[in-house]
Tab-separated table of C-alpha atoms and ligand atoms in Angstrom:
chain	number	residue	atom	x	y	z
A	2	MET	CA	-20.986	-3.650	3.867
A	3	SER	CA	-18.853	-0.577	3.336
A	4	HIS	CA	-18.915	1.416	0.132
A	5	LEU	CA	-15.415	0.186	-0.680
A	6	ASP	CA	-16.472	-3.431	-0.126
A	7	ILE	CA	-19.287	-2.972	-2.618
A	8	GLU	CA	-16.884	-1.495	-5.191
A	9	LEU	CA	-14.426	-4.343	-4.681
A	10	GLN	CA	-17.150	-6.922	-5.033
A	11	GLN	CA	-18.277	-5.356	-8.303
A	12	LEU	CA	-14.723	-5.308	-9.551
A	13	LYS	CA	-14.398	-8.982	-8.800
A	14	ALA	CA	-17.671	-9.780	-10.581
A	15	GLU	CA	-16.543	-7.805	-13.631
A	16	THR	CA	-13.216	-9.592	-13.706
A	17	ILE	CA	-14.938	-12.973	-13.558
A	18	LYS	CA	-17.213	-11.938	-16.432
A	19	MET	CA	-14.289	-10.848	-18.553
A	20	TRP	CA	-12.418	-14.017	-17.702
A	21	THR	CA	-15.396	-16.175	-18.665
A	22	LEU	CA	-15.662	-14.306	-21.945
A	23	VAL	CA	-11.978	-14.834	-22.711
A	24	ASN	CA	-12.273	-18.542	-21.930
A	25	LEU	CA	-15.246	-18.733	-24.265
A	26	GLN	CA	-13.242	-16.986	-26.985
A	27	LEU	CA	-10.466	-19.538	-26.544
A	28	SER	CA	-12.763	-22.537	-26.721
A	29	LYS	CA	-14.605	-21.173	-29.752
A	30	ALA	CA	-11.262	-20.651	-31.457
A	31	LYS	CA	-10.417	-24.250	-30.644
A	32	GLU	CA	-13.686	-25.498	-32.175
A	33	ALA	CA	-12.993	-23.369	-35.208
A	34	LEU	CA	-9.511	-24.832	-35.497
A	35	LEU	CA	-10.599	-28.454	-35.181
A	36	LYS	CA	-13.436	-28.104	-37.683
A	37	LEU	CA	-11.741	-25.455	-39.791
A	38	ASP	CA	-14.972	-23.544	-39.284
A	39	LYS	CA	-14.357	-20.097	-40.743
A	40	ASP	CA	-17.732	-18.729	-39.614
A	41	LEU	CA	-16.997	-19.569	-36.013
A	42	ALA	CA	-13.550	-18.026	-36.443
A	43	ARG	CA	-15.176	-14.802	-37.617
A	44	GLU	CA	-17.391	-14.838	-34.541
A	45	VAL	CA	-14.278	-14.996	-32.363
A	46	ILE	CA	-12.786	-12.045	-34.178
A	47	LEU	CA	-15.944	-10.035	-33.549
A	48	GLY	CA	-15.959	-11.115	-29.896
A	49	GLU	CA	-12.519	-9.594	-29.439
A	50	ARG	CA	-14.128	-6.155	-29.416
A	51	ARG	CA	-16.115	-7.067	-26.339
A	52	VAL	CA	-12.989	-8.297	-24.604
A	53	ASN	CA	-11.299	-4.989	-25.313
A	54	ALA	CA	-14.272	-3.055	-24.017
A	55	TRP	CA	-14.185	-5.038	-20.768
A	56	GLU	CA	-10.506	-4.374	-20.393
A	57	LEU	CA	-11.038	-0.629	-20.612
A	58	LYS	CA	-13.909	-0.765	-18.152
A	59	ILE	CA	-11.956	-2.745	-15.559
A	60	ASP	CA	-8.943	-0.479	-15.980
A	61	ARG	CA	-11.093	2.553	-15.365
A	62	ASP	CA	-12.763	1.001	-12.338
A	63	CYS	CA	-9.378	0.202	-10.793
A	64	GLU	CA	-8.251	3.755	-11.408
A	65	ASN	CA	-11.367	5.122	-9.729
A	66	ILE	CA	-10.926	2.906	-6.697
A	67	PHE	CA	-7.319	4.053	-6.329
A	68	ALA	CA	-8.286	7.682	-6.628
A	69	LEU	CA	-11.386	7.670	-4.470
A	70	PHE	CA	-10.724	5.056	-1.803
A	71	ASN	CA	-6.931	4.963	-1.388
A	72	PRO	CA	-7.046	1.214	-0.749
A	73	VAL	CA	-4.370	-0.246	1.522
A	74	ALA	CA	-3.169	-3.681	2.589
A	75	VAL	CA	-5.374	-6.539	1.328
A	76	ASP	CA	-7.612	-4.124	-0.592
A	77	LEU	CA	-4.611	-2.593	-2.317
A	78	ARG	CA	-3.250	-6.006	-3.210
A	79	PHE	CA	-6.605	-7.025	-4.631
A	80	VAL	CA	-6.923	-3.999	-6.911
A	81	LEU	CA	-3.304	-4.374	-8.021
A	82	ALA	CA	-3.882	-8.055	-8.772
A	83	VAL	CA	-7.030	-7.293	-10.769
A	84	LEU	CA	-5.206	-4.629	-12.743
A	85	LYS	CA	-2.565	-7.124	-13.802
A	86	ILE	CA	-4.981	-9.996	-14.360
A	87	ASN	CA	-7.011	-7.673	-16.568
A	88	ASN	CA	-3.942	-7.084	-18.673
A	89	ASN	CA	-3.214	-10.819	-18.891
A	90	LEU	CA	-6.798	-11.546	-19.897
A	91	GLU	CA	-6.707	-8.959	-22.626
A	92	ARG	CA	-3.595	-10.569	-24.078
A	93	THR	CA	-5.162	-13.997	-23.844
A	94	GLY	CA	-8.112	-12.578	-25.775
A	95	ASP	CA	-5.677	-11.382	-28.446
A	96	ILE	CA	-4.303	-14.892	-28.709
A	97	ALA	CA	-7.777	-16.377	-29.254
A	98	GLU	CA	-8.296	-13.811	-31.988
A	99	SER	CA	-5.041	-14.613	-33.720
A	100	ILE	CA	-5.817	-18.338	-33.689
A	101	ALA	CA	-9.157	-17.490	-35.294
A	102	LYS	CA	-7.331	-15.492	-37.958
A	103	PHE	CA	-5.149	-18.497	-38.626
A	104	VAL	CA	-8.284	-20.592	-39.221
A	105	ILE	CA	-9.564	-18.024	-41.686
A	106	ASN	CA	-6.306	-17.925	-43.610
A	107	VAL	CA	-5.592	-21.619	-43.714
A	108	ASP	CA	-6.508	-23.742	-46.774
A	109	THR	CA	-9.417	-26.079	-46.299
A	110	ASP	CA	-7.346	-29.092	-47.309
A	111	PHE	CA	-5.306	-28.615	-44.147
A	112	ASP	CA	-3.928	-31.964	-43.058
A	113	LYS	CA	-5.699	-32.601	-39.748
A	114	LYS	CA	-3.226	-35.308	-38.855
A	115	LEU	CA	-0.894	-32.454	-38.027
A	116	LEU	CA	-3.067	-31.562	-35.030
A	117	GLU	CA	-2.555	-35.083	-33.696
A	118	ILE	CA	1.158	-35.494	-34.161
A	119	THR	CA	2.057	-32.057	-32.821
A	120	ARG	CA	-0.146	-32.658	-29.749
A	121	ALA	CA	-1.751	-29.293	-30.542
A	122	VAL	CA	-5.179	-30.467	-29.348
A	123	GLU	CA	-3.779	-31.824	-26.105
A	124	MET	CA	-1.965	-28.575	-25.586
A	125	TYR	CA	-5.055	-26.567	-26.333
A	126	ASP	CA	-7.084	-28.585	-23.824
A	127	GLY	CA	-4.340	-28.072	-21.263
A	128	ALA	CA	-4.324	-24.326	-21.787
A	129	LEU	CA	-8.111	-24.137	-21.485
A	130	PHE	CA	-8.051	-26.249	-18.364
A	131	MET	CA	-5.475	-23.943	-16.790
A	132	MET	CA	-7.550	-20.890	-17.580
A	133	GLU	CA	-10.632	-22.504	-15.985
A	134	GLU	CA	-8.793	-23.609	-12.887
A	135	VAL	CA	-7.074	-20.312	-12.265
A	136	LEU	CA	-10.410	-18.562	-12.696
A	137	GLU	CA	-11.895	-20.836	-10.074
A	138	ALA	CA	-8.940	-20.137	-7.791
A	139	PHE	CA	-9.631	-16.409	-8.194
A	140	ASP	CA	-13.314	-16.811	-7.491
A	141	LYS	CA	-12.868	-19.050	-4.452
A	142	LEU	CA	-9.639	-17.513	-3.121
A	143	ASP	CA	-8.017	-20.932	-3.422
A	144	THR	CA	-4.238	-20.630	-3.581
A	145	ALA	CA	-3.693	-24.412	-3.664
A	146	LEU	CA	-5.694	-24.517	-6.875
A	147	ALA	CA	-3.802	-21.505	-8.240
A	148	ARG	CA	-0.536	-23.320	-7.544
A	149	LYS	CA	-1.573	-26.235	-9.730
A	150	ALA	CA	-1.131	-23.929	-12.697
A	151	PHE	CA	2.632	-24.070	-12.285
A	152	GLN	CA	2.776	-27.833	-12.953
A	153	GLN	CA	0.287	-27.608	-15.756
A	154	ASP	CA	2.335	-24.929	-17.413
A	155	GLU	CA	5.360	-27.211	-17.490
A	156	ILE	CA	3.398	-29.765	-19.518
A	157	LEU	CA	2.576	-27.075	-22.079
A	158	ASP	CA	6.190	-25.958	-22.185
A	159	ASP	CA	7.244	-29.546	-22.797
A	160	ILE	CA	4.892	-29.967	-25.747
A	161	ASN	CA	6.076	-26.660	-27.096
A	162	VAL	CA	9.726	-27.722	-26.983
A	163	LYS	CA	9.109	-31.101	-28.595
A	164	VAL	CA	7.028	-29.759	-31.437
A	165	ASN	CA	10.099	-28.551	-33.338
A	166	THR	CA	11.354	-32.018	-34.229
A	167	VAL	CA	7.856	-33.223	-35.019
A	168	ILE	CA	7.342	-30.400	-37.476
A	169	ALA	CA	10.828	-30.812	-38.954
A	170	ASP	CA	10.114	-34.499	-39.646
A	171	TYR	CA	6.751	-33.689	-41.161
A	172	ILE	CA	8.293	-31.147	-43.493
A	173	LYS	CA	10.965	-33.638	-44.571
A	174	ASN	CA	8.277	-36.159	-45.460
A	175	HIS	CA	5.885	-33.664	-47.042
A	176	PRO	CA	8.168	-31.182	-48.809
A	177	GLU	CA	5.237	-30.197	-51.048
A	178	ASN	CA	3.166	-29.032	-48.062
A	179	ILE	CA	5.260	-26.690	-45.969
A	180	GLU	CA	2.883	-23.873	-45.097
A	181	PRO	CA	0.350	-25.618	-42.824
A	182	PRO	CA	2.942	-27.024	-40.402
A	183	LEU	CA	4.599	-23.632	-40.172
A	184	TYR	CA	1.270	-22.007	-39.410
A	185	LEU	CA	0.600	-24.610	-36.801
A	186	ILE	CA	3.896	-23.954	-35.096
A	187	SER	CA	2.804	-20.408	-34.562
A	188	VAL	CA	-0.479	-21.613	-33.020
A	189	ILE	CA	1.472	-23.834	-30.658
A	190	ARG	CA	3.653	-20.914	-29.654
A	191	LYS	CA	0.497	-18.955	-28.912
A	192	LEU	CA	-0.888	-21.691	-26.722
A	193	GLU	CA	2.351	-21.694	-24.854
A	194	ARG	CA	1.760	-17.986	-24.237
A	195	VAL	CA	-1.728	-18.752	-22.904
A	196	GLY	CA	-0.077	-21.024	-20.363
A	197	ASP	CA	2.246	-18.197	-19.368
A	198	GLN	CA	-0.630	-15.770	-18.949
A	199	ALA	CA	-2.537	-18.241	-16.791
A	200	LYS	CA	0.564	-18.792	-14.700
A	201	ASN	CA	1.019	-15.027	-14.260
A	202	MET	CA	-2.553	-14.727	-13.123
A	203	ALA	CA	-2.059	-17.569	-10.651
A	204	GLU	CA	0.889	-15.655	-9.213
A	205	GLU	CA	-1.214	-12.516	-8.822
A	206	ILE	CA	-3.867	-14.488	-6.984
A	207	ILE	CA	-1.295	-15.914	-4.596
A	208	PHE	CA	0.185	-12.463	-4.016
A	209	TYR	CA	-3.211	-11.050	-3.231
A	210	ILE	CA	-4.367	-13.826	-0.952
A	211	GLU	CA	-1.340	-15.233	0.802
A	212	ALA	CA	-0.238	-12.026	2.444
A	213	LYS	CA	-3.649	-12.288	4.022
A	214	VAL	CA	-2.560	-15.383	5.903
A	215	LEU	CA	-1.619	-13.437	8.958
A	216	LYS	CA	1.242	-14.608	11.089
A	217	HIS	CA	-0.367	-13.964	14.407
A	218	ARG	CA	-3.648	-15.644	13.757
A	219	SER	CA	-4.269	-18.803	15.724
A	220	LYS	CA	-4.082	-22.132	13.938
A	221	ALA	CA	-7.731	-22.792	14.699
A	222	GLU	CA	-8.705	-19.579	12.974
A	223	LYS	CA	-6.626	-20.477	9.950
A	224	LYS	CA	-8.205	-23.912	9.767
A	225	LYS	CA	-11.661	-22.396	9.668
A	226	GLU	CA	-10.947	-20.877	6.283
B	5	MET	CA	21.865	3.542	18.988
B	6	TYR	CA	18.212	4.441	19.401
B	7	LYS	CA	17.025	7.975	19.978
B	8	ILE	CA	14.004	6.944	22.009
B	9	GLU	CA	13.339	3.621	23.670
B	10	SER	CA	10.445	2.511	25.763
B	11	LYS	CA	10.792	-0.640	27.772
B	12	ASN	CA	7.817	-2.368	29.372
B	13	VAL	CA	6.039	0.934	29.815
B	14	ASP	CA	2.797	0.956	31.803
B	15	PHE	CA	0.841	4.079	32.545
B	16	PHE	CA	-2.029	4.705	34.921
B	17	TYR	CA	-4.521	7.518	35.402
B	18	GLY	CA	-5.511	6.742	38.984
B	19	ALA	CA	-6.546	3.102	38.921
B	20	SER	CA	-7.202	2.933	35.214
B	21	GLN	CA	-4.392	1.647	33.044
B	22	ALA	CA	-3.952	3.675	29.838
B	23	LEU	CA	-0.808	1.953	28.531
B	24	LYS	CA	0.132	-1.687	28.853
B	25	ASN	CA	3.675	-2.911	28.530
B	26	ILE	CA	4.759	-0.802	25.573
B	27	ASN	CA	8.080	-1.746	23.999
B	28	LEU	CA	9.253	0.335	21.114
B	29	ALA	CA	12.535	1.745	19.844
B	30	ILE	CA	12.895	4.752	17.558
B	31	LYS	CA	15.949	5.526	15.468
B	32	PRO	CA	17.294	9.075	15.209
B	33	ASN	CA	16.220	11.243	12.258
B	34	THR	CA	13.118	9.250	11.534
B	35	VAL	CA	9.424	10.031	11.603
B	36	THR	CA	7.292	7.643	13.614
B	37	ALA	CA	3.519	7.753	13.284
B	38	LEU	CA	1.275	6.654	16.151
B	39	ILE	CA	-2.108	5.515	14.892
B	40	GLY	CA	-5.158	3.902	16.457
B	41	PRO	CA	-8.736	4.646	17.446
B	42	SER	CA	-9.524	7.516	19.830
B	43	GLY	CA	-8.754	6.735	23.428
B	44	CYS	CA	-6.220	4.014	22.646
B	45	GLY	CA	-3.441	5.927	24.410
B	46	LYS	CA	-1.530	7.672	21.627
B	47	SER	CA	-1.468	11.104	23.246
B	48	THR	CA	-0.706	9.633	26.640
B	49	TYR	CA	2.212	7.761	25.147
B	50	LEU	CA	3.494	10.816	23.279
B	51	ARG	CA	3.374	12.939	26.439
B	52	LEU	CA	5.635	10.490	28.227
B	53	PHE	CA	8.595	11.599	26.127
B	54	ASN	CA	8.682	15.113	27.540
B	55	ARG	CA	7.144	14.183	30.897
B	56	MET	CA	4.052	16.241	30.213
B	57	ASN	CA	1.974	13.631	32.027
B	58	ASP	CA	3.786	14.649	35.217
B	59	LEU	CA	1.517	17.684	35.199
B	60	ILE	CA	-1.566	15.487	35.602
B	61	ASP	CA	-2.428	14.497	39.176
B	62	ASN	CA	-2.552	10.953	40.368
B	63	THR	CA	-0.726	9.327	37.478
B	64	LYS	CA	1.861	6.569	37.626
B	65	ILE	CA	4.377	5.208	35.165
B	66	GLY	CA	6.071	1.812	35.147
B	67	GLY	CA	8.938	0.596	32.997
B	68	GLN	CA	11.518	2.847	31.391
B	69	VAL	CA	11.653	5.610	28.815
B	70	LEU	CA	15.160	6.225	27.498
B	71	ILE	CA	16.278	9.157	25.403
B	72	ASP	CA	19.786	8.886	24.017
B	73	GLY	CA	20.158	5.928	26.331
B	74	ASP	CA	19.273	7.774	29.541
B	75	ASP	CA	16.211	7.024	31.630
B	76	ILE	CA	14.262	10.291	31.630
B	77	TYR	CA	12.250	9.216	34.672
B	78	ALA	CA	15.323	8.502	36.762
B	79	LYS	CA	15.890	10.443	39.967
B	80	GLY	CA	17.636	13.762	39.501
B	81	VAL	CA	16.642	14.286	35.886
B	82	ASN	CA	16.186	17.968	35.111
B	83	VAL	CA	12.753	18.185	33.539
B	84	ASP	CA	13.354	21.685	32.166
B	85	SER	CA	16.352	20.616	30.168
B	86	LEU	CA	14.465	17.507	29.057
B	87	ARG	CA	11.697	19.716	27.648
B	88	LYS	CA	14.289	21.800	25.845
B	89	GLU	CA	15.473	18.622	24.193
B	90	VAL	CA	11.935	17.461	23.366
B	91	GLY	CA	9.678	20.029	21.714
B	92	MET	CA	5.945	19.614	21.266
B	93	VAL	CA	3.298	20.771	18.793
B	94	PHE	CA	-0.389	20.379	19.521
B	95	GLN	CA	-3.556	19.669	17.581
B	96	LYS	CA	-4.950	23.184	17.726
B	97	PRO	CA	-2.491	25.920	16.859
B	98	ASN	CA	-1.948	27.628	20.206
B	99	PRO	CA	0.136	30.752	19.659
B	100	PHE	CA	0.588	33.008	22.677
B	101	PRO	CA	-1.258	36.345	22.674
B	102	LYS	CA	1.920	38.068	21.603
B	103	THR	CA	3.511	39.266	18.392
B	104	ILE	CA	4.649	36.817	15.753
B	105	PHE	CA	8.241	37.616	16.653
B	106	GLU	CA	7.739	37.174	20.381
B	107	ASN	CA	6.031	33.819	19.917
B	108	VAL	CA	9.213	32.387	18.480
B	109	ALA	CA	11.550	34.386	20.755
B	110	TYR	CA	9.647	33.266	23.824
B	111	GLY	CA	11.400	29.981	24.361
B	112	LEU	CA	14.780	31.642	24.028
B	113	ARG	CA	13.940	34.334	26.568
B	114	VAL	CA	12.516	31.782	28.995
B	115	ASN	CA	15.810	29.979	28.726
B	116	GLY	CA	17.665	33.069	29.818
B	117	ILE	CA	18.956	34.269	26.489
B	118	THR	CA	19.110	38.074	26.376
B	119	ASP	CA	21.425	38.835	23.451
B	120	LYS	CA	19.132	40.832	21.175
B	121	LYS	CA	21.050	40.155	17.985
B	122	PHE	CA	21.257	36.429	18.722
B	123	ILE	CA	17.523	36.267	19.351
B	124	GLU	CA	16.741	38.156	16.145
B	125	GLU	CA	18.916	35.869	14.099
B	126	ARG	CA	17.539	32.730	15.640
B	127	VAL	CA	13.930	33.877	15.172
B	128	GLU	CA	14.503	34.651	11.498
B	129	GLU	CA	16.342	31.416	10.921
B	130	THR	CA	13.618	29.368	12.570
B	131	ILE	CA	10.750	31.092	10.780
B	132	LYS	CA	12.587	30.432	7.528
B	133	GLN	CA	13.010	26.829	8.550
B	134	VAL	CA	9.244	26.385	8.708
B	135	VAL	CA	8.878	28.162	5.353
B	136	LEU	CA	6.839	30.979	6.840
B	137	TRP	CA	9.319	33.845	6.446
B	138	ASP	CA	8.060	35.266	3.166
B	139	GLU	CA	4.535	35.319	4.536
B	140	VAL	CA	5.321	37.111	7.827
B	141	LYS	CA	8.561	39.037	7.411
B	142	ASP	CA	6.702	42.354	7.038
B	143	LYS	CA	4.435	41.847	10.025
B	144	LEU	CA	6.624	40.384	12.717
B	145	LYS	CA	5.290	42.978	15.156
B	146	LYS	CA	1.678	42.020	14.514
B	147	SER	CA	-0.271	39.680	16.750
B	148	ALA	CA	0.096	35.988	15.976
B	149	PHE	CA	-3.685	35.759	15.981
B	150	GLU	CA	-3.776	37.659	12.691
B	151	LEU	CA	-2.305	34.644	10.933
B	152	SER	CA	-4.384	31.913	9.321
B	153	GLY	CA	-4.731	28.585	11.124
B	154	GLY	CA	-2.144	26.952	8.907
B	155	GLN	CA	0.308	29.813	9.421
B	156	GLN	CA	-0.291	29.714	13.179
B	157	GLN	CA	0.507	26.022	13.226
B	158	ARG	CA	3.764	26.564	11.374
B	159	LEU	CA	4.534	29.390	13.792
B	160	CYS	CA	3.977	26.977	16.682
B	161	ILE	CA	6.349	24.536	15.029
B	162	ALA	CA	8.880	27.375	14.753
B	163	ARG	CA	8.365	28.144	18.428
B	164	ALA	CA	9.125	24.524	19.269
B	165	LEU	CA	12.201	24.490	17.028
B	166	ALA	CA	13.662	27.819	18.235
B	167	ILE	CA	15.143	26.266	21.347
B	168	GLN	CA	16.766	23.621	19.153
B	169	PRO	CA	15.348	20.389	20.471
B	170	SER	CA	16.467	17.072	19.022
B	171	ILE	CA	13.025	15.484	19.237
B	172	VAL	CA	9.746	17.007	18.081
B	173	LEU	CA	6.444	15.532	19.232
B	174	MET	CA	3.322	16.375	17.258
B	175	ASP	CA	-0.159	15.482	18.401
B	176	GLU	CA	-2.506	15.534	15.394
B	177	PRO	CA	-0.770	18.676	14.115
B	178	THR	CA	-2.910	19.042	10.997
B	179	SER	CA	-6.333	17.911	12.127
B	180	ALA	CA	-7.515	21.522	12.391
B	181	LEU	CA	-5.965	22.595	9.077
B	182	ASP	CA	-7.206	22.869	5.496
B	183	PRO	CA	-5.643	20.598	2.828
B	184	ILE	CA	-3.119	23.147	1.586
B	185	SER	CA	-1.858	24.011	5.058
B	186	THR	CA	-1.822	20.307	5.823
B	187	SER	CA	0.389	19.536	2.879
B	188	LYS	CA	2.718	22.407	3.862
B	189	VAL	CA	3.083	20.979	7.338
B	190	GLU	CA	3.639	17.507	5.881
B	191	GLU	CA	6.359	18.831	3.585
B	192	LEU	CA	7.900	20.490	6.584
B	193	ILE	CA	7.865	17.299	8.637
B	194	TYR	CA	9.589	15.532	5.794
B	195	GLU	CA	12.333	18.171	5.699
B	196	LEU	CA	12.732	18.424	9.459
B	197	LYS	CA	13.573	14.758	9.648
B	198	ALA	CA	17.135	15.556	8.576
B	199	LYS	CA	17.697	17.419	11.860
B	200	TYR	CA	15.186	15.993	14.299
B	201	THR	CA	13.559	12.800	15.412
B	202	ILE	CA	9.827	13.216	15.002
B	203	VAL	CA	6.941	11.368	16.590
B	204	ILE	CA	3.519	12.247	15.257
B	205	VAL	CA	0.032	11.193	16.299
B	206	THR	CA	-2.334	11.186	13.360
B	207	HIS	CA	-5.834	10.018	12.507
B	208	ASN	CA	-5.182	10.433	8.842
B	209	MET	CA	-3.990	7.120	7.437
B	210	GLN	CA	-2.736	8.659	4.213
B	211	GLN	CA	-0.778	11.185	6.239
B	212	ALA	CA	0.902	8.431	8.216
B	213	GLY	CA	1.754	6.819	4.894
B	214	ARG	CA	3.117	10.017	3.414
B	215	VAL	CA	5.234	11.364	6.244
B	216	SER	CA	6.423	8.501	8.397
B	217	ASP	CA	9.148	5.882	8.210
B	218	THR	CA	7.699	3.649	10.887
B	219	THR	CA	4.189	3.269	12.167
B	220	ALA	CA	2.933	2.026	15.514
B	221	PHE	CA	-0.652	0.858	15.800
B	222	PHE	CA	-2.165	1.145	19.287
B	223	TYR	CA	-5.361	-0.441	20.443
B	224	MET	CA	-6.848	-0.154	23.939
B	225	GLY	CA	-3.579	0.810	25.541
B	226	GLU	CA	-1.542	-1.863	23.801
B	227	LEU	CA	0.960	-1.650	21.010
B	228	VAL	CA	-0.478	-4.076	18.479
B	229	GLU	CA	2.022	-3.720	15.676
B	230	TYR	CA	5.111	-1.650	14.988
B	231	ASP	CA	6.883	-1.854	11.660
B	232	ASN	CA	8.068	0.044	8.611
B	233	THR	CA	5.238	2.213	7.375
B	234	LYS	CA	5.408	0.504	3.996
B	235	THR	CA	4.889	-2.886	5.568
B	236	ILE	CA	2.040	-1.663	7.749
B	237	PHE	CA	0.180	-0.251	4.755
B	238	THR	CA	0.845	-3.034	2.275
B	239	ASN	CA	1.089	-6.157	4.334
B	240	PRO	CA	0.403	-5.775	8.041
B	241	LYS	CA	1.060	-8.889	10.084
B	242	VAL	CA	-1.779	-8.580	12.545
B	243	GLU	CA	-5.375	-8.804	11.441
B	244	ARG	CA	-6.513	-6.067	13.818
B	245	THR	CA	-4.069	-3.637	12.204
B	246	GLN	CA	-5.386	-4.547	8.788
B	247	ASN	CA	-8.975	-4.054	9.893
B	248	TYR	CA	-8.114	-0.634	11.265
B	249	ILE	CA	-6.174	0.721	8.311
B	250	THR	CA	-8.662	-0.626	5.771
B	251	GLY	CA	-11.488	0.983	7.687
B	252	ARG	CA	-13.133	-2.290	8.714
B	253	PHE	CA	-12.927	-1.695	12.401
B	254	GLY	CA	-15.962	-3.233	13.994
C	5	ADP	N1	-6.035	13.527	31.999
C	5	ADP	C1	-6.607	12.332	31.998
C	5	ADP	N2	-7.170	11.817	33.113
C	5	ADP	C2	-7.750	10.606	33.118
C	5	ADP	N3	-7.816	9.792	32.060
C	5	ADP	C3	-7.263	10.229	30.903
C	5	ADP	C4	-6.643	11.515	30.820
C	5	ADP	N4	-6.191	11.667	29.566
C	5	ADP	C5	-6.523	10.538	28.906
C	5	ADP	N5	-7.168	9.669	29.714
C	5	ADP	C6	-7.668	8.338	29.345
C	5	ADP	O1	-6.597	7.547	28.864
C	5	ADP	C7	-6.958	6.821	27.717
C	5	ADP	C8	-6.038	7.184	26.557
C	5	ADP	O2	-6.296	8.530	26.174
C	5	ADP	P1	-5.425	9.289	25.103
C	5	ADP	O3	-4.004	9.040	25.377
C	5	ADP	O4	-5.882	10.695	25.062
C	5	ADP	O5	-5.868	8.516	23.781
C	5	ADP	P2	-5.700	8.936	22.240
C	5	ADP	O6	-4.730	10.066	22.158
C	5	ADP	O7	-5.240	7.703	21.576
C	5	ADP	O8	-7.071	9.320	21.766
C	5	ADP	C9	-8.412	7.127	27.478
C	5	ADP	O9	-9.199	6.112	28.036
C	5	ADP	C10	-8.630	8.420	28.187
C	5	ADP	O10	-9.949	8.540	28.629
C	6	MG	MG1	-5.030	12.047	21.401
């Protein structure tokens, strides 16, 4: 294996580690939200530092590869994709942190029925699922799997759009309890952003891989993949 | 209208075929880079454009090479005037054992120009064109061998330009130069494009990326891929090209 191949492989392994960490942050924040577990929420906030450290490391590694190896073609596309995915992951990490902060700030008598009627839990599961699937697509170079993210994202968008009326109704019926539903709306908006990030990452994966499907290769060769 | 066209070009050294059915068309005022592993036929192909291969015994060409639409291998073509039209710069700077001035004036004299003032003006103009004037204006009477390698190479480019060709061929023009001289020559190539059509053989992938508009990848006498340089270096269509430019040539 060439020196560049080794560097690229390491970069991929680092990206997968960061991605796994971000997914863990998101699922911990979900646990914290469902159980209103403020300790777990604090753990997520601490974990954000590690996400940031990974982001810096991956950024620096990309920069070094550009400077030292002048990657071209598929190698160039890979490093470019990682650079952007890294950015998307960092933002997703921020979202997990801000959900954790919400858990810390919210009153403990938070009406959990709100999570049901706004479909927040369903949305959260959808966002997590997307993140897992796109990660797998990245690991296995599977563009069909990456493409699934586009449909999934539409489901999240749909929930996000419908939540307005649900919250409006809730507020009408519980005029004494306005703050929690408003908080929750902001969580839902954040989950919608997670869907967007996952979709962006899916696009990067397709960009990196599909240009690799070379026009002049025989069909048999393509099938082998 | 293309400046250079090659149609179904084959080339043989004796019985061995060095080029196989090369089709390629080059627009005027562009830089075309020829890349590929050693022995793939780049230099052979380049030398077809000024009929330098004619000087090698027992060679044979098939197909057509057109410059400005005319077949340069047709009967009755004047090879001397063709070579005036198509200048060439080589890998190793090869100044003549003459003064700096005479190196550039040489081509003019060979072409029968005797007007002293005209020659002086043209020499100065050409040396300025290759951005060498400030470095040599006080030692024009000195031997060209006193110049550094990079300066010699720019002098050789000036020598090629003095007779005002419309095409300049360069065969690995910077492979013997240090990085600073290399970047000077690259800058020069970029500027010369406004006046000339340039074809350059290079082993330096980054150089091909920096100086050329189109890139042709040769492999074992065949033209594998020819496209915009940007496309070749970001998204080549043929796997063999990708393996070569990413350094995974097995
Ligand atoms: N003067 C020559 N006589 C015989 N064979 C030659 C001569 N010049 C080149 N060749 C052969 O033609 C092929 C292409 O060579 P060349 O055009 O020099 O390749 P490149 O410039 O890509 O390295 C090689 O196999 C080489 O050995
Ligand atoms: Mg050669």
